[in-house]
mmCIF file of C-alpha atoms in Angstrom:
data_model
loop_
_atom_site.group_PDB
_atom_site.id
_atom_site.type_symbol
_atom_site.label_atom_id
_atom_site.label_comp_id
_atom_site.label_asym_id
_atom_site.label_seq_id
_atom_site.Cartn_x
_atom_site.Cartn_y
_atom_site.Cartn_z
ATOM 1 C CA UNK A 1 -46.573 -12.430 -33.552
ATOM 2 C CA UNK A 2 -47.116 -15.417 -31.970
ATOM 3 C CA UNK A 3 -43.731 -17.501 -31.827
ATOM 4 C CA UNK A 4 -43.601 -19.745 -29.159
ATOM 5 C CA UNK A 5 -46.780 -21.367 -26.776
ATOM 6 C CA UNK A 6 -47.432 -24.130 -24.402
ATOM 7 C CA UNK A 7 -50.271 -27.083 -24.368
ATOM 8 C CA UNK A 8 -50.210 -28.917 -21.263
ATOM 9 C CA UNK A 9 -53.814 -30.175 -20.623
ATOM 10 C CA UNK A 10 -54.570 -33.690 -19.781
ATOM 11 C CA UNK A 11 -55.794 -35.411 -23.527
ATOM 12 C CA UNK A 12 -59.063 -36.576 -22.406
ATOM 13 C CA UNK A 13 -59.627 -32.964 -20.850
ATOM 14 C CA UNK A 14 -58.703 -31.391 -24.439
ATOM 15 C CA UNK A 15 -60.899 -34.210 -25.754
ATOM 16 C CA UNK A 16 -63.947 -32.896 -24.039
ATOM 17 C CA UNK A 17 -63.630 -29.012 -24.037
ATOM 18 C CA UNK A 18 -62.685 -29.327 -27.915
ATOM 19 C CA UNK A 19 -65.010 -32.264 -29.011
ATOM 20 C CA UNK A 20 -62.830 -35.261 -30.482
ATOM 21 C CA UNK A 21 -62.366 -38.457 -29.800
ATOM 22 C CA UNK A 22 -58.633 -38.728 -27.738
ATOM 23 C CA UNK A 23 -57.906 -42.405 -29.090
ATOM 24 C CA UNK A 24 -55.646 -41.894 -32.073
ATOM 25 C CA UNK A 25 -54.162 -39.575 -29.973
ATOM 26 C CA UNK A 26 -52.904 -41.172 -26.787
ATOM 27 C CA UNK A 27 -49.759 -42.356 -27.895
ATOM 28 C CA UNK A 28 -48.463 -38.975 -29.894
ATOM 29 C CA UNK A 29 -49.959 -35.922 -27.872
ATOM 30 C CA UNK A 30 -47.325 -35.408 -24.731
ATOM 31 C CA UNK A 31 -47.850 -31.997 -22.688
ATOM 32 C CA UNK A 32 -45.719 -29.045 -23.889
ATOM 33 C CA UNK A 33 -44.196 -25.887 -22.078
ATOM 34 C CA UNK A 34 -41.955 -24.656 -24.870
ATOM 35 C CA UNK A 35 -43.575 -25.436 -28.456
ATOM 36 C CA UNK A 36 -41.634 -24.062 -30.716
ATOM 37 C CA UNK A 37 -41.802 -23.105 -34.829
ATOM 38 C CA UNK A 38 -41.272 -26.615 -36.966
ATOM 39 C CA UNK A 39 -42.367 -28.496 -33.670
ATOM 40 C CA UNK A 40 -45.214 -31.133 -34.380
ATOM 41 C CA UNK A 41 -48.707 -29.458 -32.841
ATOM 42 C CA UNK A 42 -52.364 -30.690 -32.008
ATOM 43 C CA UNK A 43 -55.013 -28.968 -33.893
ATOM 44 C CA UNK A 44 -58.602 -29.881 -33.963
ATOM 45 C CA UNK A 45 -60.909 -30.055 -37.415
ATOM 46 C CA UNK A 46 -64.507 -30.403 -38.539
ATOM 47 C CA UNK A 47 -64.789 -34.271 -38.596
ATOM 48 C CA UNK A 48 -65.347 -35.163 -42.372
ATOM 49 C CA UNK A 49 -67.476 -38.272 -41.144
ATOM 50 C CA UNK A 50 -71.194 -37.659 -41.722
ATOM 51 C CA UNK A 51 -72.423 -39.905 -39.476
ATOM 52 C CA UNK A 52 -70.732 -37.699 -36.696
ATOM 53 C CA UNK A 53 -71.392 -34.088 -37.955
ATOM 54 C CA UNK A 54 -71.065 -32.838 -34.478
ATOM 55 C CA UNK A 55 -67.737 -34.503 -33.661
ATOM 56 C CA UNK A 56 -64.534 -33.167 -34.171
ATOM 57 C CA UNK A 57 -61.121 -34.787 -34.688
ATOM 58 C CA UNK A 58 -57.981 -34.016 -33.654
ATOM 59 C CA UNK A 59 -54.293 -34.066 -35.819
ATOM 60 C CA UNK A 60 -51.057 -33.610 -34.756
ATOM 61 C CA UNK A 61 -49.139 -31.002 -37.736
ATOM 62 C CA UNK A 62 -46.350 -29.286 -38.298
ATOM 63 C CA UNK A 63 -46.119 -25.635 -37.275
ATOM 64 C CA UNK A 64 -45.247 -23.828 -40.324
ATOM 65 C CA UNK A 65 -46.620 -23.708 -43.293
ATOM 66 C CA UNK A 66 -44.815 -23.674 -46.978
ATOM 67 C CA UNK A 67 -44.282 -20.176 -48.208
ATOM 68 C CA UNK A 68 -45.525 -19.965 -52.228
ATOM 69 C CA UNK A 69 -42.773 -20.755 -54.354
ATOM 70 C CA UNK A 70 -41.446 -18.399 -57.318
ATOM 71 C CA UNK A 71 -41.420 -19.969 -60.934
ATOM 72 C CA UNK A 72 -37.921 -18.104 -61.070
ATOM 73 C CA UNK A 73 -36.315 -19.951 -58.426
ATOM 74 C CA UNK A 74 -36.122 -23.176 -56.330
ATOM 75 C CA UNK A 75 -35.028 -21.964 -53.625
ATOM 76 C CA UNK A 76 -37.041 -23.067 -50.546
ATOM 77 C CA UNK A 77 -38.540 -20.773 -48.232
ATOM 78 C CA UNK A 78 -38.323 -20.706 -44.195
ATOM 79 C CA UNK A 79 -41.687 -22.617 -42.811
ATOM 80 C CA UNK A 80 -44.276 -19.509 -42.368
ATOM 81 C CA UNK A 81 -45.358 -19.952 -38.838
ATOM 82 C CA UNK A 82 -47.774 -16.714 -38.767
ATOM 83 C CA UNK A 83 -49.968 -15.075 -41.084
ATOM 84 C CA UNK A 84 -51.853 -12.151 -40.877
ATOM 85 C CA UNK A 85 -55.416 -11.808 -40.276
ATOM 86 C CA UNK A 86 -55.203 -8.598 -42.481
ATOM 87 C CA UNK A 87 -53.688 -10.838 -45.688
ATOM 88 C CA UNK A 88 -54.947 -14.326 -44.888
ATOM 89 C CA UNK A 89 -57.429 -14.322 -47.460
ATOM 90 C CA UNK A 90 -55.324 -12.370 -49.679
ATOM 91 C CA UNK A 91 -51.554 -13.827 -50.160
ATOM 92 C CA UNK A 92 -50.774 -16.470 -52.597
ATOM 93 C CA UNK A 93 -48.858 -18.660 -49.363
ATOM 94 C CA UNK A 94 -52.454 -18.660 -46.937
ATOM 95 C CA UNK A 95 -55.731 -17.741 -49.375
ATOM 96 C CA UNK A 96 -56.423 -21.372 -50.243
ATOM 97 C CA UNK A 97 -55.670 -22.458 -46.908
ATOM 98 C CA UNK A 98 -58.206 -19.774 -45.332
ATOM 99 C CA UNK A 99 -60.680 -20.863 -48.300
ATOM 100 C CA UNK A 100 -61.031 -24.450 -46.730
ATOM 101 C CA UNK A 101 -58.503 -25.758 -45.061
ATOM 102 C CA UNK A 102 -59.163 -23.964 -41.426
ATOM 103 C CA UNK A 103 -58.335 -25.742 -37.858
ATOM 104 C CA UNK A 104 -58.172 -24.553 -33.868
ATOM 105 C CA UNK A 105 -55.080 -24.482 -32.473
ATOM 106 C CA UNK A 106 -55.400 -25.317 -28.623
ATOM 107 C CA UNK A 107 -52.943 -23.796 -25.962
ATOM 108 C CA UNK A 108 -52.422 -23.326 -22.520
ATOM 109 C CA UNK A 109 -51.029 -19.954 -23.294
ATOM 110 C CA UNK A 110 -48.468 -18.311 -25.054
ATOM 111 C CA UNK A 111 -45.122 -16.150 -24.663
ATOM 112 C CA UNK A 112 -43.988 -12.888 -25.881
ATOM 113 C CA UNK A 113 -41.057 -11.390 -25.472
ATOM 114 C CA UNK A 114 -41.294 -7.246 -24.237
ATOM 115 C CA UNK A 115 -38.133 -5.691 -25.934
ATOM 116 C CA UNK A 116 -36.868 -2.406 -23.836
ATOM 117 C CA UNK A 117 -34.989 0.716 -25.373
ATOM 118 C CA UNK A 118 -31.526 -1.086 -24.672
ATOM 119 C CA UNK A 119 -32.707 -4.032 -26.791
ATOM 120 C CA UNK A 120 -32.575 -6.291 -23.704
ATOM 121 C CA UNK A 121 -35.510 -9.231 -24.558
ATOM 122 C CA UNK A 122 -37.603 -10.452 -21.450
ATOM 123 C CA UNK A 123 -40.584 -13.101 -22.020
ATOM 124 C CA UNK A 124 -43.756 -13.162 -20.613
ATOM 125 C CA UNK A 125 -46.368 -15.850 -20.553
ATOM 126 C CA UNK A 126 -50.186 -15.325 -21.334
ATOM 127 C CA UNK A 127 -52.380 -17.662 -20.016
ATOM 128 C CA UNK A 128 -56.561 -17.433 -18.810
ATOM 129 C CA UNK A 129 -57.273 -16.402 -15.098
ATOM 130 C CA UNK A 130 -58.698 -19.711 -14.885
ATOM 131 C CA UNK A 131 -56.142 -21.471 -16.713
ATOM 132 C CA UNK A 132 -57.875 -22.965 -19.081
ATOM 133 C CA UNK A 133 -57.055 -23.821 -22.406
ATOM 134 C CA UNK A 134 -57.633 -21.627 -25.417
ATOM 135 C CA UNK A 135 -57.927 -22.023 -29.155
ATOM 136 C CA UNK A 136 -55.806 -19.967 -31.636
ATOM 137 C CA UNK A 137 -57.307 -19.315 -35.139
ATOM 138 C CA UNK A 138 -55.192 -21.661 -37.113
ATOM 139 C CA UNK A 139 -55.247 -22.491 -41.317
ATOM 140 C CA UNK A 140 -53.320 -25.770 -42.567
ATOM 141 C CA UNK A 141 -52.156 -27.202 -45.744
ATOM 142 C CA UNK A 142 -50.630 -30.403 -47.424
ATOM 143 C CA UNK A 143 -47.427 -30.212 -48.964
ATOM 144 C CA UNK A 144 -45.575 -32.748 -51.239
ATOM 145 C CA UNK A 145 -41.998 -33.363 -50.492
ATOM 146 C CA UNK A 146 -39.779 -36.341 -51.703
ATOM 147 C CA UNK A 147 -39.880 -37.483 -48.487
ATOM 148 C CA UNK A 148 -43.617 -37.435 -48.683
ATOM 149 C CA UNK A 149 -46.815 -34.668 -47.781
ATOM 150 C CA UNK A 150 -46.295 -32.791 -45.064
ATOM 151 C CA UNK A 151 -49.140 -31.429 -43.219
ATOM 152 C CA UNK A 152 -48.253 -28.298 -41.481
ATOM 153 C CA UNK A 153 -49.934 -25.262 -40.116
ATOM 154 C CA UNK A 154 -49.965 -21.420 -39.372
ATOM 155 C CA UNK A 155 -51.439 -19.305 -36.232
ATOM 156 C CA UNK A 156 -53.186 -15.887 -37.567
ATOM 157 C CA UNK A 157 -52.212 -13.184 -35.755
ATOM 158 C CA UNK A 158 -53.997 -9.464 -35.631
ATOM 159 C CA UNK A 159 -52.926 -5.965 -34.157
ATOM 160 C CA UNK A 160 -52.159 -6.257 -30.351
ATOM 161 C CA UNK A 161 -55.311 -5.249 -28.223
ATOM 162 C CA UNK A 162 -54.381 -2.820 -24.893
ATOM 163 C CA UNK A 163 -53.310 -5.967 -22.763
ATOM 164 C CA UNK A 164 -50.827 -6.790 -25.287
ATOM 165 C CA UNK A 165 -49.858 -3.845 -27.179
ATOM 166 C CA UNK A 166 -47.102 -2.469 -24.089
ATOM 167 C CA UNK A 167 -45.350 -5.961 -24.969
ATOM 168 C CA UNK A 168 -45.683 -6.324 -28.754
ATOM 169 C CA UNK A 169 -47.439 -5.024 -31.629
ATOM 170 C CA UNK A 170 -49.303 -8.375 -32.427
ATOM 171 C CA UNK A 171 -50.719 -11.035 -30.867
ATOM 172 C CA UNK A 172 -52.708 -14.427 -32.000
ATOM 173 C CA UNK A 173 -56.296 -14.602 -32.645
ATOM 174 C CA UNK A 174 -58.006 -16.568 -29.903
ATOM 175 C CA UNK A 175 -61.429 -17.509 -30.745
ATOM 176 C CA UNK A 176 -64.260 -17.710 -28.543
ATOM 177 C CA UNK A 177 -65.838 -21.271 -28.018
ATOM 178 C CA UNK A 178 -69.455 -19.988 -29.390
ATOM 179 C CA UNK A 179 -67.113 -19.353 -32.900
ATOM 180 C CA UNK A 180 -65.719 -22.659 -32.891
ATOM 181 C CA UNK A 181 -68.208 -24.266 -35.125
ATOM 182 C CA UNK A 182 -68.080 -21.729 -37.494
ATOM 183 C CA UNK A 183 -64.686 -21.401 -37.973
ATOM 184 C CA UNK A 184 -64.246 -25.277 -38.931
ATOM 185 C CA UNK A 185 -67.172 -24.863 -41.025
ATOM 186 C CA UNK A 186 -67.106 -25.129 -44.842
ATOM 187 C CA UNK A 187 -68.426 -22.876 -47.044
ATOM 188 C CA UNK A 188 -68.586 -20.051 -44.619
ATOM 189 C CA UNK A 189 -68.807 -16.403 -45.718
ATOM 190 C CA UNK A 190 -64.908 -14.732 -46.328
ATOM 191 C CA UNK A 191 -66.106 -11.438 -44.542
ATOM 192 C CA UNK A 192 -67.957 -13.385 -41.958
ATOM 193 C CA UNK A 193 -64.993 -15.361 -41.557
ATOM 194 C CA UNK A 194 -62.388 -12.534 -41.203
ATOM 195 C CA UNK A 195 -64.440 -10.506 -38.858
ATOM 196 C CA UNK A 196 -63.963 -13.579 -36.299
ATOM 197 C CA UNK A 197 -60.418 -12.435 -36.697
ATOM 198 C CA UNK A 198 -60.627 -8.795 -35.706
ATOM 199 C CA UNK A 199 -58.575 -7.340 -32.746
ATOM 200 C CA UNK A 200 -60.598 -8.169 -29.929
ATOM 201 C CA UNK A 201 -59.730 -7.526 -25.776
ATOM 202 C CA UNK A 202 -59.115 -9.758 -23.376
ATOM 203 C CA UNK A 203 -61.032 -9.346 -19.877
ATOM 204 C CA UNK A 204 -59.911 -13.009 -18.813
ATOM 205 C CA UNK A 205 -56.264 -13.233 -19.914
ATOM 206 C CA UNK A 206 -53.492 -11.789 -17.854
ATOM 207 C CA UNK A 207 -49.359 -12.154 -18.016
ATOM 208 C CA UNK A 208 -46.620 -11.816 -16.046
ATOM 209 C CA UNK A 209 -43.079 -12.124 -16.347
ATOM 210 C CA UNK A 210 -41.126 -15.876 -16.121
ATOM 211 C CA UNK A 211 -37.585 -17.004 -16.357
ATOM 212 C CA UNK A 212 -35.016 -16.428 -19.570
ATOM 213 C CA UNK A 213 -35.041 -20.113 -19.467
ATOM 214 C CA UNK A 214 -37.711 -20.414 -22.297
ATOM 215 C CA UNK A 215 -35.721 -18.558 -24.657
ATOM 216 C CA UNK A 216 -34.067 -21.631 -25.467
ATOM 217 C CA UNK A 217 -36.442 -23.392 -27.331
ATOM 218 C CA UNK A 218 -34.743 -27.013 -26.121
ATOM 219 C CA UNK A 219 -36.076 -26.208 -22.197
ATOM 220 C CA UNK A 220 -39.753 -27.780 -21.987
ATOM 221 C CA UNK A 221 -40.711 -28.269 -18.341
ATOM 222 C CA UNK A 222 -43.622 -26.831 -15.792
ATOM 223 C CA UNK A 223 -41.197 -24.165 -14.054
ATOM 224 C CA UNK A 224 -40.680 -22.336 -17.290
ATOM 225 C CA UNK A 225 -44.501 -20.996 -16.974
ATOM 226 C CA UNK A 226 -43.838 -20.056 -13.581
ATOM 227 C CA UNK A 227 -43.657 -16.157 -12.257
ATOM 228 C CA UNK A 228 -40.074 -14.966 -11.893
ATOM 229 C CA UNK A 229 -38.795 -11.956 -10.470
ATOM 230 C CA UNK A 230 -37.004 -9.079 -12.367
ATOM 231 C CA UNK A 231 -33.729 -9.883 -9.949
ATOM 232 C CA UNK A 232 -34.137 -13.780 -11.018
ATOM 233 C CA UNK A 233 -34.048 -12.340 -14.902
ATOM 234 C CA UNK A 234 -30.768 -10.071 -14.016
ATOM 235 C CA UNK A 235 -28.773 -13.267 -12.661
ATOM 236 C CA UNK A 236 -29.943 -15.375 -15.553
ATOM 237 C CA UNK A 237 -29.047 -13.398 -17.995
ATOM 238 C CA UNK A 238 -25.762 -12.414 -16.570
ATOM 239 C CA UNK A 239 -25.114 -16.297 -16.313
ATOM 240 C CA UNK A 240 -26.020 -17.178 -19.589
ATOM 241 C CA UNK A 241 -23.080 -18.491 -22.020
ATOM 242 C CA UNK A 242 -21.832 -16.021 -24.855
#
């Protein structure tokens, strides 16, 4: 599951490691700490220009997608802000989308929350050694609304590897750069496409534990990424209105 994740990057920094061209961009993108579901996102898609063919462009979406709807009912489903790298290809909500409507989804890092025997919730933040940004395998889609389309998108997640799996069972898919290309591609191979999708480990990510402030998806600041201690979590927690 991938639920909540930060972008904080400067936008001509993003511009260069992802290949786009920032100017659209410089009065909408605004660092985040605390992105949450429904929360407007940068992506990054295969420029349709073919002058450019090796420039990408960047969008700001919505994060979560619109589930398939039932011929025997109206009602409206909740925005779908995962979907599964083992049913991607398959479920009526995502197979289109994974067909040819594909996109990066870049991040700083992301948080998960390690759940203990008492039920007691405590979040972590993943982020590179380095710090640099990563790119989450990511699928879009338009929808039409009375209010007009809405462009939104989903993160695909996969079984945990061993650097997640003590926390939660699944974590997003985080593509390596040399995959980039190939993931924005059109055209490409389905099996190709899902084995870029397969659990892989992570030698250059590492977590550690940060403040209960982030479960409140309102709190977007700098110190939310920041190392607490278990003590710090205690005090906040014990503080924290009913």
């Amino acid at each position: 599951m991938c639920g909540r994740f930060g972008l904080f990057p400067e936008l001509d920094a993003l511009a260069e490691q992802f290949n786009f061209d920032p100017s659209i961009m410089h009065d909408i993108y605004h660092p985040r700490w605390n992105i949450p579901p429904t929360a407007s996102v940068l992506t990054i898609h295969k420029d349709s220009q073919e002058s450019i063919p090796s420039k990408n462009s960047a969008r700001l979406l919505r994060w979560g997608m619109a589930g398939a709807r039932s011929n025997k009912t109206s009602k409206v489903s909740r925005p779908l802000f995962n979907a599964r790298a083992e049913t991607v290809h398959k479920l009526p909500s995502f197979r289109e989308a994974f067909r040819g409507r594909r996109c990066l989804i870049p991040a700083s890092g992301f948080y998960e929350w390690e759940k203990d025997s008492s039920g007691k919730r405590t979040p972590m933040w993943f982020e590179r050694k380095d710090d640099a940004p990563v790119a989450f395998a990511g699928i879009w889609s338009s929808e039409r609304t009375p209010d007009g389309d809405i462009d939104s998108c989903a993160i695909i997640t996969c079984a945990a590897n061993n650097l997640v799996a003590p926390i939660h069972h699944r974590m997003p898919v985080i593509l390596s750069p040399d995959t980039y290309h190939q993931w924005l591609g059109e055209d490409e191979d389905s099996d190709a496409l899902l084995a870029l999708l397969q659990t892989q480990e992570w030698h250059e990510i590492s977590y550690h534990l940060v403040s209960s402030e982030v479960n409140r998806a309102a709190n977007d600041y700098p110190s939310l990424i920041e190392r607490a201690s278990q003590e710090l979590q205690f005090d906040l927690i014990s503080a924290a209105p009913c």
